Short mmCIF file of C-alpha atoms in Angstrom, two decimals:
data_model
loop_
_atom_site.label_atom_id
_atom_site.label_comp_id
_atom_site.label_asym_id
_atom_site.label_seq_id
_atom_site.Cartn_x
_atom_site.Cartn_y
_atom_site.Cartn_z
CA GLN W 1 -11.54 26.26 35.91
CA MET W 2 -11.23 29.63 34.21
CA ALA W 3 -14.61 29.76 32.51
CA ASN W 4 -17.91 30.23 34.38
CA SER W 5 -19.77 27.02 34.67
CA ALA W 6 -22.89 28.43 33.16
CA SER W 7 -21.14 29.28 29.93
CA VAL W 8 -19.69 25.78 29.47
CA PRO W 9 -22.13 23.41 27.74
CA SER W 10 -22.70 19.95 29.21
CA ASN W 11 -21.28 18.25 26.14
CA TYR W 12 -18.01 20.27 26.21
CA ASP W 13 -15.71 17.38 27.01
CA SER W 14 -17.24 14.98 24.50
CA MET W 15 -17.17 17.63 21.80
CA THR W 16 -13.60 18.57 22.24
CA ALA W 17 -12.60 14.87 22.45
CA ARG W 18 -14.56 14.28 19.26
CA TRP W 19 -12.70 16.91 17.30
CA ALA W 20 -9.39 15.81 18.80
CA ARG W 21 -10.06 12.22 17.69
CA GLU W 22 -10.49 13.59 14.17
CA GLY W 23 -7.08 15.17 14.24
CA CYS W 24 -7.95 18.76 15.01
CA TYR W 25 -5.99 21.11 17.28
CA VAL W 26 -8.77 22.42 19.59
CA LEU W 27 -8.43 25.92 21.14
CA ALA W 28 -11.03 27.28 23.49
CA LEU W 29 -11.87 31.04 23.29
CA ALA W 30 -13.27 32.87 26.31
CA HIS W 31 -14.31 36.44 27.06
CA LYS W 32 -14.49 38.62 30.12
CA ASP W 33 -16.09 42.00 30.51
CA LEU W 34 -13.99 44.24 32.66
CA GLY W 35 -16.53 47.00 32.57
CA PRO W 36 -15.49 50.71 32.31
CA VAL W 37 -11.81 51.07 32.65
CA ASP W 38 -10.60 54.45 33.75
CA ASP W 39 -6.97 53.54 34.42
CA LEU W 40 -5.30 51.18 31.93
CA ALA W 41 -2.22 50.96 34.15
CA ALA W 42 -4.44 49.29 36.74
CA VAL W 43 -5.32 46.62 34.20
CA THR W 44 -1.69 45.95 33.35
CA ARG W 45 -0.96 45.46 37.04
CA MET W 46 -3.57 42.68 37.33
CA SER W 47 -2.15 39.15 37.56
CA ARG W 48 -2.91 36.55 34.99
CA GLU W 49 -5.11 34.66 37.41
CA GLN W 50 -7.19 37.79 38.07
CA ILE W 51 -7.63 38.37 34.36
CA GLU W 52 -8.58 34.86 33.47
CA ARG W 53 -10.90 34.18 36.43
CA GLY W 54 -14.65 34.31 35.67
CA CYS W 55 -14.45 34.26 31.88
CA ASP W 56 -17.31 33.14 29.65
CA LEU W 57 -16.69 30.44 27.02
CA VAL W 58 -17.34 31.84 23.56
CA SER W 59 -16.42 29.10 21.05
CA LEU W 60 -13.91 26.46 20.02
CA LEU W 61 -11.37 27.27 17.37
CA LEU W 62 -10.22 24.22 15.28
CA PHE W 63 -7.04 23.81 13.28
CA ARG W 64 -6.28 20.84 11.07
CA ASN W 65 -2.67 20.04 10.29
CA LYS W 66 -2.74 17.66 7.32
CA LEU W 67 -0.05 15.05 6.82
CA LYS W 68 2.41 15.42 4.00
CA GLU W 69 1.74 13.09 1.18
CA ASP W 70 4.95 11.10 1.65
CA THR W 71 4.73 10.60 5.44
CA ALA W 72 2.80 7.35 5.38
CA SER W 73 5.19 5.79 2.80
CA ALA W 74 8.20 6.86 4.91
CA ILE W 75 6.76 5.31 8.03
CA MET W 76 6.00 2.11 6.20
CA GLU W 77 9.56 1.95 4.78
CA LEU W 78 10.95 2.46 8.31
CA LYS W 79 8.78 -0.43 9.55
CA GLY W 80 9.96 -2.56 6.73
CA GLY W 81 13.50 -1.74 7.83
CA ASP W 82 12.81 -3.29 11.24
CA THR W 83 12.65 0.15 12.89
CA ARG W 84 10.09 1.00 15.61
CA THR W 85 8.63 4.47 15.26
CA VAL W 86 6.99 6.34 18.14
CA MET W 87 5.49 9.78 18.47
CA ILE W 88 6.62 12.26 21.18
CA THR W 89 4.38 15.33 20.88
CA GLY W 90 3.17 18.36 22.74
CA ASP W 91 -0.33 17.93 21.36
CA THR W 92 -3.18 16.25 23.02
CA ALA W 93 -3.17 12.47 23.15
CA LEU W 94 -6.32 11.98 21.03
CA THR W 95 -4.84 14.15 18.29
CA GLY W 96 -1.58 12.27 18.43
CA VAL W 97 -3.44 8.98 18.17
CA TYR W 98 -5.38 10.22 15.10
CA VAL W 99 -2.17 11.34 13.35
CA ALA W 100 -0.47 8.10 14.22
CA ARG W 101 -3.28 6.17 12.53
CA GLN W 102 -3.22 8.43 9.48
CA CYS W 103 0.48 8.06 8.88
CA GLY W 104 0.50 4.23 9.46
CA MET W 105 2.39 4.34 12.74
CA VAL W 106 -0.62 2.67 14.29
CA SER W 107 -2.53 0.02 12.38
CA PRO W 108 -6.09 1.15 11.35
CA SER W 109 -7.45 -2.01 13.12
CA ALA W 110 -5.37 -1.63 16.23
CA ARG W 111 -7.02 -0.91 19.58
CA VAL W 112 -5.37 2.15 21.26
CA ILE W 113 -5.55 2.39 25.01
CA LEU W 114 -4.74 5.76 26.57
CA GLY W 115 -3.17 6.16 29.98
CA ASP W 116 -3.86 9.25 32.06
CA VAL W 117 -3.80 10.29 35.65
CA ASP W 118 -7.09 10.86 37.58
CA ARG W 119 -7.48 12.74 40.83
CA ASN W 120 -10.78 12.14 42.53
CA SER W 121 -10.32 15.01 44.94
CA ALA W 122 -7.73 17.74 45.71
CA GLY W 123 -4.67 16.29 47.38
CA ALA W 124 -5.67 12.68 46.56
CA GLU W 125 -3.01 10.27 45.36
CA PRO W 126 -2.77 10.21 41.55
CA LEU W 127 -4.32 7.14 40.01
CA LEU W 128 -3.21 5.83 36.55
CA VAL W 129 -6.28 4.98 34.54
CA TRP W 130 -6.22 3.22 31.12
CA ARG W 131 -9.15 4.02 28.78
CA ASP W 132 -10.02 2.82 25.31
CA THR W 133 -9.74 5.85 22.98
CA ALA W 134 -12.65 4.49 20.85
CA ASP W 135 -15.36 4.73 23.47
CA ASP W 136 -13.62 6.14 26.57
CA SER W 137 -14.30 2.90 28.48
CA VAL W 138 -11.97 1.95 31.32
CA VAL W 139 -9.62 -0.95 30.69
CA ASP W 140 -9.01 -2.73 33.99
CA ASP W 141 -6.24 -5.25 33.15
CA VAL W 142 -3.99 -3.76 30.43
CA ASP W 143 -1.11 -6.05 31.45
CA ARG W 144 -3.15 -9.14 30.63
CA LEU W 145 -3.96 -7.75 27.20
CA LEU W 146 -0.31 -6.97 26.49
CA ARG W 147 0.83 -10.46 27.54
CA SER W 148 -1.77 -12.07 25.23
CA GLU W 149 -0.69 -9.81 22.38
CA ARG W 150 3.07 -10.52 22.85
CA GLN W 151 2.25 -14.25 22.62
CA ASP W 152 0.40 -13.61 19.37
CA ILE W 153 3.45 -11.73 18.00
CA ASP W 154 5.75 -14.54 19.06
CA ASP W 155 3.55 -17.04 17.19
CA ALA W 156 3.50 -14.79 14.05
CA GLU W 157 7.30 -14.57 14.18
CA LYS W 158 7.44 -18.28 13.45
CA ARG W 159 4.69 -18.41 10.84
CA LEU W 160 5.02 -15.26 8.78
CA GLY W 161 7.94 -14.14 6.64
CA ASN W 162 7.42 -10.41 6.23
CA VAL W 163 8.87 -8.45 9.13
CA VAL W 164 6.02 -5.93 9.24
CA SER W 165 3.32 -8.61 9.21
CA LYS W 166 5.07 -10.46 11.99
CA ARG W 167 5.36 -7.61 14.38
CA THR W 168 2.43 -5.32 13.71
CA PRO W 169 0.61 -5.16 17.07
CA SER W 170 -3.17 -5.22 17.57
CA ILE W 171 -2.96 -3.22 20.80
CA GLU W 172 -1.14 0.07 21.17
CA LEU W 173 -0.66 2.27 24.22
CA ALA W 174 -0.65 6.06 24.47
CA VAL W 175 0.16 8.21 27.49
CA THR W 176 -0.12 11.74 28.54
CA ALA W 177 2.75 13.66 30.17
CA ALA W 178 1.10 13.17 33.62
CA ALA W 179 0.86 9.40 33.01
CA PHE W 180 4.42 9.34 31.85
CA ASP W 181 5.69 11.11 34.90
CA HIS W 182 3.60 8.81 37.12
CA LEU W 183 5.09 5.70 35.46
CA VAL W 184 8.60 7.16 35.86
CA ALA W 185 7.94 8.03 39.50
CA THR W 186 6.66 4.48 40.26
CA ASN W 187 9.48 2.86 38.31
CA ALA W 188 6.99 1.19 36.02
CA ILE W 189 7.83 3.00 32.72
CA ARG W 190 10.28 0.37 31.51
CA ARG W 191 7.63 -2.36 31.70
CA TYR W 192 5.41 -0.42 29.22
CA LEU W 193 8.02 1.60 27.20
CA LEU W 194 8.15 -0.54 24.14
CA ASP W 195 4.37 -0.87 24.08
CA ILE W 196 3.70 2.84 24.11
CA ARG W 197 3.29 4.41 20.68
CA VAL W 198 2.24 7.96 21.49
CA PHE W 199 3.62 10.22 24.20
CA ALA W 200 1.40 13.24 24.34
CA ARG W 201 1.59 16.68 26.06
CA MET W 202 5.32 16.22 26.52
CA THR W 203 7.50 19.05 27.70
CA PRO W 204 11.02 19.54 26.25
CA GLN W 205 12.47 17.93 29.35
CA GLY W 206 9.98 15.11 29.10
CA LYS W 207 11.06 14.41 25.54
CA VAL W 208 14.66 14.16 26.74
CA GLU W 209 13.71 11.70 29.46
CA CYS W 210 11.64 9.64 26.97
CA VAL W 211 14.57 9.47 24.47
CA GLN W 212 17.03 8.47 27.24
CA LEU W 213 14.73 5.64 28.30
CA HIS W 214 14.58 4.29 24.77
CA MET W 215 18.35 4.55 24.48
CA GLU W 216 18.64 2.02 27.38
CA ARG W 217 17.03 -0.58 25.18
CA ALA W 218 18.19 0.09 21.57
CA VAL W 219 19.95 2.56 19.27
CA THR W 220 17.60 5.61 19.27
CA ALA W 221 17.20 8.37 16.71
CA MET W 222 15.22 11.52 17.36
CA CYS W 223 13.65 13.57 14.50
CA GLY W 224 12.22 17.09 15.19
CA ASP W 225 11.90 20.49 13.69
CA GLY W 226 11.23 22.85 16.62
CA GLY W 227 13.11 24.59 19.42
CA ASN W 228 11.45 22.35 22.01
CA ASP W 229 13.04 19.32 20.36
CA CYS W 230 16.62 20.57 20.88
CA GLY W 231 17.30 18.73 24.07
CA ALA W 232 16.00 15.36 22.74
CA LEU W 233 17.90 15.79 19.43
CA ARG W 234 21.05 16.34 21.31
CA ALA W 235 20.45 13.50 23.80
CA ALA W 236 19.67 10.77 21.19
CA HIS W 237 22.17 8.52 19.62
CA VAL W 238 21.31 10.10 16.33
CA GLY W 239 19.52 13.46 16.06
CA LEU W 240 18.05 14.68 12.73
CA ALA W 241 16.69 18.25 12.63
CA LEU W 242 14.22 18.88 9.79
CA SER W 243 14.80 22.61 9.74
CA ASP W 244 17.46 25.29 9.44
CA SER W 245 16.42 26.88 12.78
CA GLU W 246 18.02 26.40 16.24
CA ALA W 247 17.25 22.70 16.17
CA SER W 248 19.84 22.22 13.42
CA ILE W 249 22.59 23.71 15.61
CA VAL W 250 22.43 21.09 18.33
CA SER W 251 21.56 18.13 16.03
CA PRO W 252 24.32 16.00 14.47
CA PHE W 253 22.34 15.84 11.21
CA SER W 254 19.95 18.36 9.64
CA SER W 255 17.94 18.49 6.44
CA SER W 256 16.19 21.33 4.70
CA ASN W 257 13.76 18.84 3.23
CA ARG W 258 11.11 18.72 5.92
CA SER W 259 10.03 15.15 5.17
CA ILE W 260 10.24 11.98 7.30
CA HIS W 261 11.85 10.41 4.24
CA SER W 262 15.00 12.20 5.42
CA CYS W 263 15.03 9.62 8.31
CA VAL W 264 14.77 6.83 5.77
CA THR W 265 17.69 8.32 3.80
CA LEU W 266 19.80 8.75 6.94
CA LEU W 267 19.15 5.13 8.00
CA ARG W 268 19.96 3.80 4.51
CA GLU W 269 23.14 5.79 4.37
CA GLY W 270 24.14 4.69 7.85
CA ARG W 271 23.62 1.03 7.17
CA SER W 272 25.42 1.25 3.92
CA GLY W 273 28.33 3.06 5.62
CA LEU W 274 28.55 0.34 8.28
CA ALA W 275 28.41 -2.47 5.65
CA THR W 276 31.06 -0.76 3.58
CA SER W 277 33.35 -0.31 6.61
CA ILE W 278 33.04 -3.99 7.49
CA ALA W 279 33.77 -4.83 3.83
CA GLY W 280 36.83 -2.68 3.90
CA TYR W 281 37.89 -4.36 7.12
CA LYS W 282 37.51 -7.86 5.73
CA PHE W 283 39.39 -6.90 2.58
CA LEU W 284 42.41 -5.78 4.60
CA ILE W 285 42.19 -8.88 6.87
CA ASN W 286 42.12 -11.00 3.70
CA TYR W 287 45.10 -9.02 2.48
CA GLY W 288 46.94 -9.94 5.69
CA THR W 289 46.12 -13.63 5.56
CA THR W 290 47.06 -13.92 1.87
CA MET W 291 50.28 -12.07 2.48
CA SER W 292 51.23 -14.26 5.38
CA MET W 293 50.50 -17.27 3.20
CA LEU W 294 52.74 -15.85 0.47
CA GLU W 295 55.58 -15.18 2.94
CA ILE W 296 55.32 -18.66 4.47
CA VAL W 297 55.43 -20.44 1.05
CA GLN W 298 58.28 -18.33 -0.35
CA PHE W 299 60.42 -18.78 2.73
CA TYR W 300 59.74 -22.50 2.56
CA PHE W 301 61.04 -22.72 -0.95
CA SER W 302 63.89 -20.22 -0.28
CA VAL W 303 62.58 -17.75 -2.91
CA ILE W 304 61.40 -14.16 -2.99
CA VAL W 305 58.75 -12.97 -5.39
CA PRO W 306 60.07 -10.45 -7.89
CA GLN W 307 60.41 -6.81 -6.83
CA ALA W 308 57.87 -5.56 -9.31
CA VAL W 309 55.29 -7.99 -7.87
CA TRP W 310 55.69 -6.37 -4.45
CA ILE W 311 55.21 -2.94 -5.97
CA MET W 312 52.17 -4.14 -7.87
CA ILE W 313 50.56 -5.67 -4.75
CA ASP W 314 51.26 -2.90 -2.21
CA SER W 315 51.11 0.16 -4.36
CA PHE W 316 48.38 -0.57 -6.89
CA ILE W 317 46.28 -3.64 -6.04
CA THR W 318 45.83 -3.09 -2.30
CA VAL W 319 45.62 0.77 -2.30
CA GLY W 320 43.53 1.02 -5.43
CA LEU W 321 41.04 -1.67 -4.54
CA CYS W 322 40.79 -0.62 -0.89
CA ILE W 323 39.64 2.79 -2.14
CA ALA W 324 37.35 1.25 -4.80
CA VAL W 325 35.55 -0.94 -2.17
CA THR W 326 34.43 2.23 -0.38
CA GLN W 327 32.75 3.54 -3.60
CA ALA W 328 29.77 1.17 -3.37
CA GLN W 329 26.44 3.01 -3.66
CA THR W 330 23.70 2.97 -1.11
CA ALA W 331 20.79 0.59 -1.57
CA ARG W 332 17.62 2.24 -2.93
CA LYS W 333 15.45 0.49 -0.39
CA LEU W 334 15.78 0.04 3.40
CA ALA W 335 16.72 -3.53 4.24
CA PRO W 336 14.63 -5.43 6.81
CA SER W 337 17.67 -5.77 9.20
CA ARG W 338 20.81 -3.92 9.96
CA PRO W 339 24.27 -5.19 8.88
CA THR W 340 26.56 -6.82 11.45
CA ALA W 341 28.86 -4.60 13.42
CA ARG W 342 30.81 -7.42 14.97
CA LEU W 343 34.49 -7.51 13.88
CA VAL W 344 34.85 -11.09 15.18
CA GLY W 345 31.25 -12.22 14.83
CA ALA W 346 30.16 -15.46 13.15
CA HIS W 347 29.19 -13.72 9.90
CA THR W 348 32.54 -11.88 9.66
CA LEU W 349 34.68 -14.83 10.58
CA ALA W 350 32.76 -17.23 8.23
CA SER W 351 33.58 -14.87 5.38
CA ILE W 352 37.28 -14.41 6.24
CA TRP W 353 38.02 -18.04 7.19
CA GLY W 354 36.23 -19.37 4.13
CA GLN W 355 38.24 -17.18 1.73
CA THR W 356 41.50 -18.02 3.59
CA ALA W 357 40.91 -21.76 3.45
CA ILE W 358 40.05 -21.70 -0.25
CA ASN W 359 43.08 -19.54 -1.09
CA TYR W 360 45.41 -21.78 0.92
CA ALA W 361 44.10 -24.90 -0.73
CA PHE W 362 44.57 -23.53 -4.28
CA LEU W 363 48.04 -22.17 -3.65
CA TYR W 364 49.33 -25.42 -2.14
CA GLY W 365 47.51 -27.45 -4.76
CA MET W 366 49.12 -25.46 -7.64
CA MET W 367 52.55 -25.72 -6.04
CA GLY W 368 52.02 -29.50 -5.88
CA LEU W 369 50.96 -29.51 -9.58
CA LEU W 370 54.09 -27.59 -10.46
CA PHE W 371 56.38 -30.12 -8.82
CA ARG W 372 54.73 -32.92 -10.81
CA GLN W 373 55.66 -31.38 -14.14
CA SER W 374 58.39 -33.21 -16.12
CA TRP W 375 59.96 -29.97 -17.35
CA PHE W 376 60.10 -28.42 -13.91
CA ARG W 377 63.53 -27.81 -12.37
CA CYS W 378 63.34 -27.33 -8.64
CA HIS W 379 64.91 -24.11 -7.28
CA GLU W 380 67.44 -25.23 -4.75
CA PHE W 381 69.03 -22.47 -2.78
CA ASP W 382 72.75 -22.81 -3.41
CA SER W 383 75.08 -19.78 -2.82
CA ARG W 384 77.47 -21.18 -5.39
CA ASP W 385 74.95 -20.76 -8.21
CA ILE W 386 73.46 -17.45 -7.41
CA ASP W 387 74.49 -13.96 -6.25
CA THR W 388 72.89 -13.64 -2.79
CA SER W 389 73.52 -9.84 -2.71
CA LEU W 390 70.93 -9.57 -5.46
CA TRP W 391 68.16 -10.69 -3.13
CA TRP W 392 65.39 -9.11 -5.31
CA LEU W 393 66.38 -11.55 -8.03
CA LEU W 394 65.59 -14.64 -5.96
CA GLY W 395 62.33 -14.74 -7.82
CA ASP W 396 63.92 -15.84 -11.09
CA ASN W 397 62.47 -19.33 -10.89
CA TYR W 398 59.24 -21.25 -11.34
CA GLU W 399 58.28 -21.38 -7.65
CA ALA W 400 58.30 -17.61 -7.19
CA GLU W 401 56.54 -17.20 -10.50
CA VAL W 402 53.60 -19.46 -9.59
CA ILE W 403 53.39 -18.04 -6.07
CA SER W 404 53.30 -14.47 -7.51
CA LEU W 405 50.59 -15.22 -10.01
CA VAL W 406 48.30 -17.16 -7.77
CA CYS W 407 48.52 -14.73 -4.96
CA MET W 408 48.01 -11.65 -7.10
CA PHE W 409 44.76 -13.25 -8.43
CA GLN W 410 43.73 -13.76 -4.80
CA PHE W 411 44.57 -10.23 -3.76
CA VAL W 412 42.49 -8.80 -6.63
CA ASN W 413 39.56 -11.14 -6.17
CA ALA W 414 39.18 -10.21 -2.46
CA ALA W 415 37.84 -6.84 -3.49
CA ALA W 416 35.15 -8.34 -5.75
CA VAL W 417 34.18 -10.85 -3.01
CA TYR W 418 33.51 -8.08 -0.50
CA ASN W 419 31.84 -5.81 -3.08
CA PHE W 420 28.58 -7.69 -3.11
CA GLY W 421 25.89 -5.22 -2.24
CA TYR W 422 23.67 -7.71 -0.50
CA ARG W 423 20.83 -5.73 1.22
CA TYR W 424 22.60 -2.53 2.20
CA ARG W 425 24.46 -1.46 -1.01
CA ARG W 426 23.49 -1.62 -4.64
CA ALA W 427 24.53 -4.40 -6.96
CA TRP W 428 28.28 -4.79 -7.42
CA ILE W 429 28.04 -3.69 -11.04
CA THR W 430 27.13 -0.14 -9.94
CA ASN W 431 30.49 0.30 -8.25
CA TYR W 432 32.07 1.49 -11.45
CA VAL W 433 35.47 2.33 -10.02
CA LEU W 434 35.91 -1.21 -8.62
CA VAL W 435 34.52 -2.91 -11.74
CA VAL W 436 37.04 -1.01 -13.95
CA LEU W 437 39.98 -1.72 -11.69
CA TYR W 438 39.01 -5.36 -11.18
CA ALA W 439 38.60 -5.96 -14.88
CA GLY W 440 41.91 -4.20 -15.58
CA PHE W 441 43.83 -6.12 -12.98
CA ILE W 442 42.37 -9.57 -13.97
CA SER W 443 43.13 -8.80 -17.65
CA ALA W 444 46.72 -7.77 -16.82
CA LEU W 445 47.30 -10.89 -14.68
CA SER W 446 45.82 -13.01 -17.51
CA VAL W 447 48.37 -11.54 -19.90
CA LEU W 448 51.14 -12.29 -17.45
CA VAL W 449 50.07 -15.92 -17.26
CA LEU W 450 49.26 -16.73 -20.91
CA ALA W 451 51.34 -14.48 -23.08
CA ASN W 452 54.67 -15.31 -24.55
CA PRO W 453 57.71 -13.33 -23.31
CA ASN W 454 57.05 -9.62 -23.80
CA ARG W 455 58.07 -6.31 -22.36
CA PHE W 456 55.21 -6.30 -19.80
CA SER W 457 55.87 -9.78 -18.46
CA CYS W 458 59.64 -9.30 -18.42
CA MET W 459 59.15 -6.23 -16.30
CA PHE W 460 57.61 -8.57 -13.62
CA ARG W 461 60.21 -11.29 -14.54
CA ILE W 462 57.41 -13.68 -15.26
CA ASN W 463 57.52 -15.88 -18.35
CA CYS W 464 60.81 -14.34 -19.26
CA GLY W 465 64.53 -14.96 -19.26
CA ASN W 466 67.94 -13.95 -20.65
CA PRO W 467 67.76 -12.82 -24.32
CA ASP W 468 69.95 -15.58 -25.58
CA THR W 469 68.06 -18.18 -23.66
CA LEU W 470 64.77 -16.93 -25.09
CA VAL W 471 66.22 -17.28 -28.57
CA ASP W 472 67.26 -20.86 -27.81
CA LEU W 473 63.69 -21.59 -26.73
CA GLY W 474 62.40 -20.46 -30.10
CA TYR W 475 61.24 -16.85 -29.18
CA ALA W 476 62.33 -13.72 -30.92
CA LYS W 477 65.20 -11.91 -29.40
CA PRO W 478 63.87 -9.08 -27.05
CA SER W 479 64.41 -5.51 -28.20
CA TRP W 480 64.34 -4.32 -24.57
CA GLY W 481 66.89 -4.66 -21.83
CA ILE W 482 66.58 -7.60 -19.44
CA SER W 483 68.77 -8.03 -16.35
CA SER W 484 70.60 -11.32 -16.29
CA TYR W 485 68.50 -14.06 -14.68
CA ASN W 486 69.90 -15.06 -11.24
CA SER W 487 69.36 -18.78 -11.81
CA PRO W 488 71.21 -21.61 -13.61
CA ALA W 489 68.33 -22.15 -16.08
CA GLY W 490 68.37 -18.50 -17.21
CA HIS W 491 64.62 -18.28 -17.64
CA ASN W 492 61.25 -19.13 -16.12
CA VAL W 493 59.05 -19.47 -19.20
CA MET W 494 56.31 -22.08 -18.58
CA PRO W 495 54.96 -24.37 -21.37
CA HIS W 496 51.79 -23.18 -23.07
CA LYS W 497 49.70 -26.09 -21.74
CA PHE W 498 50.73 -25.47 -18.13
CA ARG W 499 50.04 -21.75 -18.55
CA TRP W 500 46.44 -22.45 -19.53
CA THR W 501 46.08 -24.96 -16.74
CA LEU W 502 47.44 -22.43 -14.24
CA TRP W 503 45.14 -19.67 -15.59
CA GLY W 504 42.14 -21.95 -15.42
CA LEU W 505 42.90 -22.97 -11.80
CA CYS W 506 43.31 -19.25 -10.85
CA LEU W 507 39.85 -18.52 -12.32
CA ALA W 508 38.51 -21.48 -10.48
CA ASN W 509 39.91 -19.97 -7.31
CA VAL W 510 38.19 -16.71 -8.13
CA VAL W 511 34.84 -18.35 -8.87
CA LEU W 512 34.86 -20.53 -5.75
CA CYS W 513 35.71 -17.55 -3.51
CA LEU W 514 32.87 -15.56 -5.03
CA ALA W 515 30.45 -18.49 -4.67
CA TRP W 516 31.43 -18.95 -1.05
CA GLU W 517 30.58 -15.34 -0.26
CA LYS W 518 27.53 -15.19 -2.40
CA PHE W 519 25.80 -18.47 -1.59
CA VAL W 520 27.23 -19.64 1.73
CA VAL W 521 27.95 -16.46 3.74
CA LEU W 522 25.31 -14.12 2.28
CA GLY W 523 22.98 -16.65 0.58
CA PRO W 524 20.68 -19.61 1.40
CA VAL W 525 23.27 -21.69 3.14
CA GLY W 526 24.15 -18.95 5.57
CA ARG W 527 20.47 -18.20 6.26
CA ALA W 528 19.72 -21.92 6.82
CA VAL W 529 22.58 -22.22 9.31
CA LYS W 530 21.48 -19.11 11.12
CA LYS W 531 17.89 -20.35 11.29
CA LEU W 532 19.03 -23.70 12.72
CA TRP W 533 21.20 -22.00 15.25
CA VAL W 534 18.42 -19.76 16.47
CA SER W 535 15.99 -22.68 16.72
CA ARG W 536 18.44 -24.57 18.94
CA LYS W 537 20.16 -21.84 20.91
CA GLY W 538 17.64 -19.07 20.83
CA ASP W 539 18.08 -15.47 19.71
CA SER W 540 19.02 -12.69 22.10
CA LYS W 541 18.22 -9.96 19.54
CA LEU W 542 15.67 -7.41 20.79
CA ARG W 543 12.55 -7.74 18.73
CA VAL W 544 10.29 -4.71 18.97
CA LYS W 545 6.74 -4.11 17.78
CA LEU W 546 6.59 -2.27 14.50
#
């Protein structure tokens, strides 16, 4: 004790605790009369202990650090995003508890129990004591209280729908640095870690240890603005420095906007980026399954789709739409869960397998419909009738034509299927690049299916033929050059009725794929299946108090 006992009032502890509970930083000022000083050098040679011993308490100096107006809303949005927030501070525990209540980190009605280390005498073994911050009374069985509260939260998980309502605890723990060190030394910290909301009087190294312990249980982000946060910012999975000082050098992310809403923004962008990456992955997997289907069918019928179709698919549709899928904008609000990160998880596979099954069914169905047409002439591979050296003209037939049109619709539609914003990205209509490309490709393919022979369709060798043959069919003689058709029929112009039937079935394919993703994978059917699975098999997901 630095101050003389006579100068310290009897209510000193209660008074400092009172102001700390009200959110004040409490500094004690003391004075010591050194008497006449003849040699200032002798004073400078005195140790700190000599200077501070025997001082008289003068007063308490109070500072109040008010919260920013947007802090409470940021904490609430983080909670709504199924994110647990804790405070690791160098301030006193009671001040930390007050700030936690003010910003909404701790519920106003919650009971906060503070753990600290008591030493009854010098050299005695440290004893961890839990006290209620409201009245400083000792709490004997904190473990029993925590077990009872966890049971209440488990019950609320089944009854309530809102994630914050389900997991808002009625009992919160706070610890001092001494209590934290004691729990670490006794290997008991992991039992209480996810129940502790405020870690007070923490040193820079203590902050690092606290972050590392949280990293054992879940993905952990650290947000700080001072030099004493540098170690923790660097150690965390994600570090966000709210300053341009030394903290921003070691932190992967930094923001000049010193607001907790920067954490919300970072989390929204991260989840959106993950969702977009998975969407791009599924789009390319869908490209592979559709391409393999195209290859199998064309080899079965001994045809090869026209050369221009290959160029259209690989150079324009796939490249253009793959880039467009990544242009989805971030959701304005933080979702109550994070997107899946499993490349072969149930959610991802249900999406890919569903699209593949639907596409296969429509392609095989339309090939069967083609073979039932009275006007259809089957392409039979016969080297006597065609020039095999002109392999790129093996698409001059109805089979290759139908395969090309159906598969191009499926390639284009895959981008729209995986462009649904769901919870992590904005509505699909705000991805203007993809909307424009999608509308353009669908319109171009519709022209290929429905229009009479024209320069555009003849470039793809779809609904076209030799000039003289087209004249025989009743169409005007083309004014553009057309390479001779590599087939006995000399054309592959489909009747108008069949064109409309084919176009309608292609659009049905599009709509069914969109409906599968929207209502089955992402919608009520998928949620119902997931709920049923969890009720029977259980859920291994870590559910933390918010």
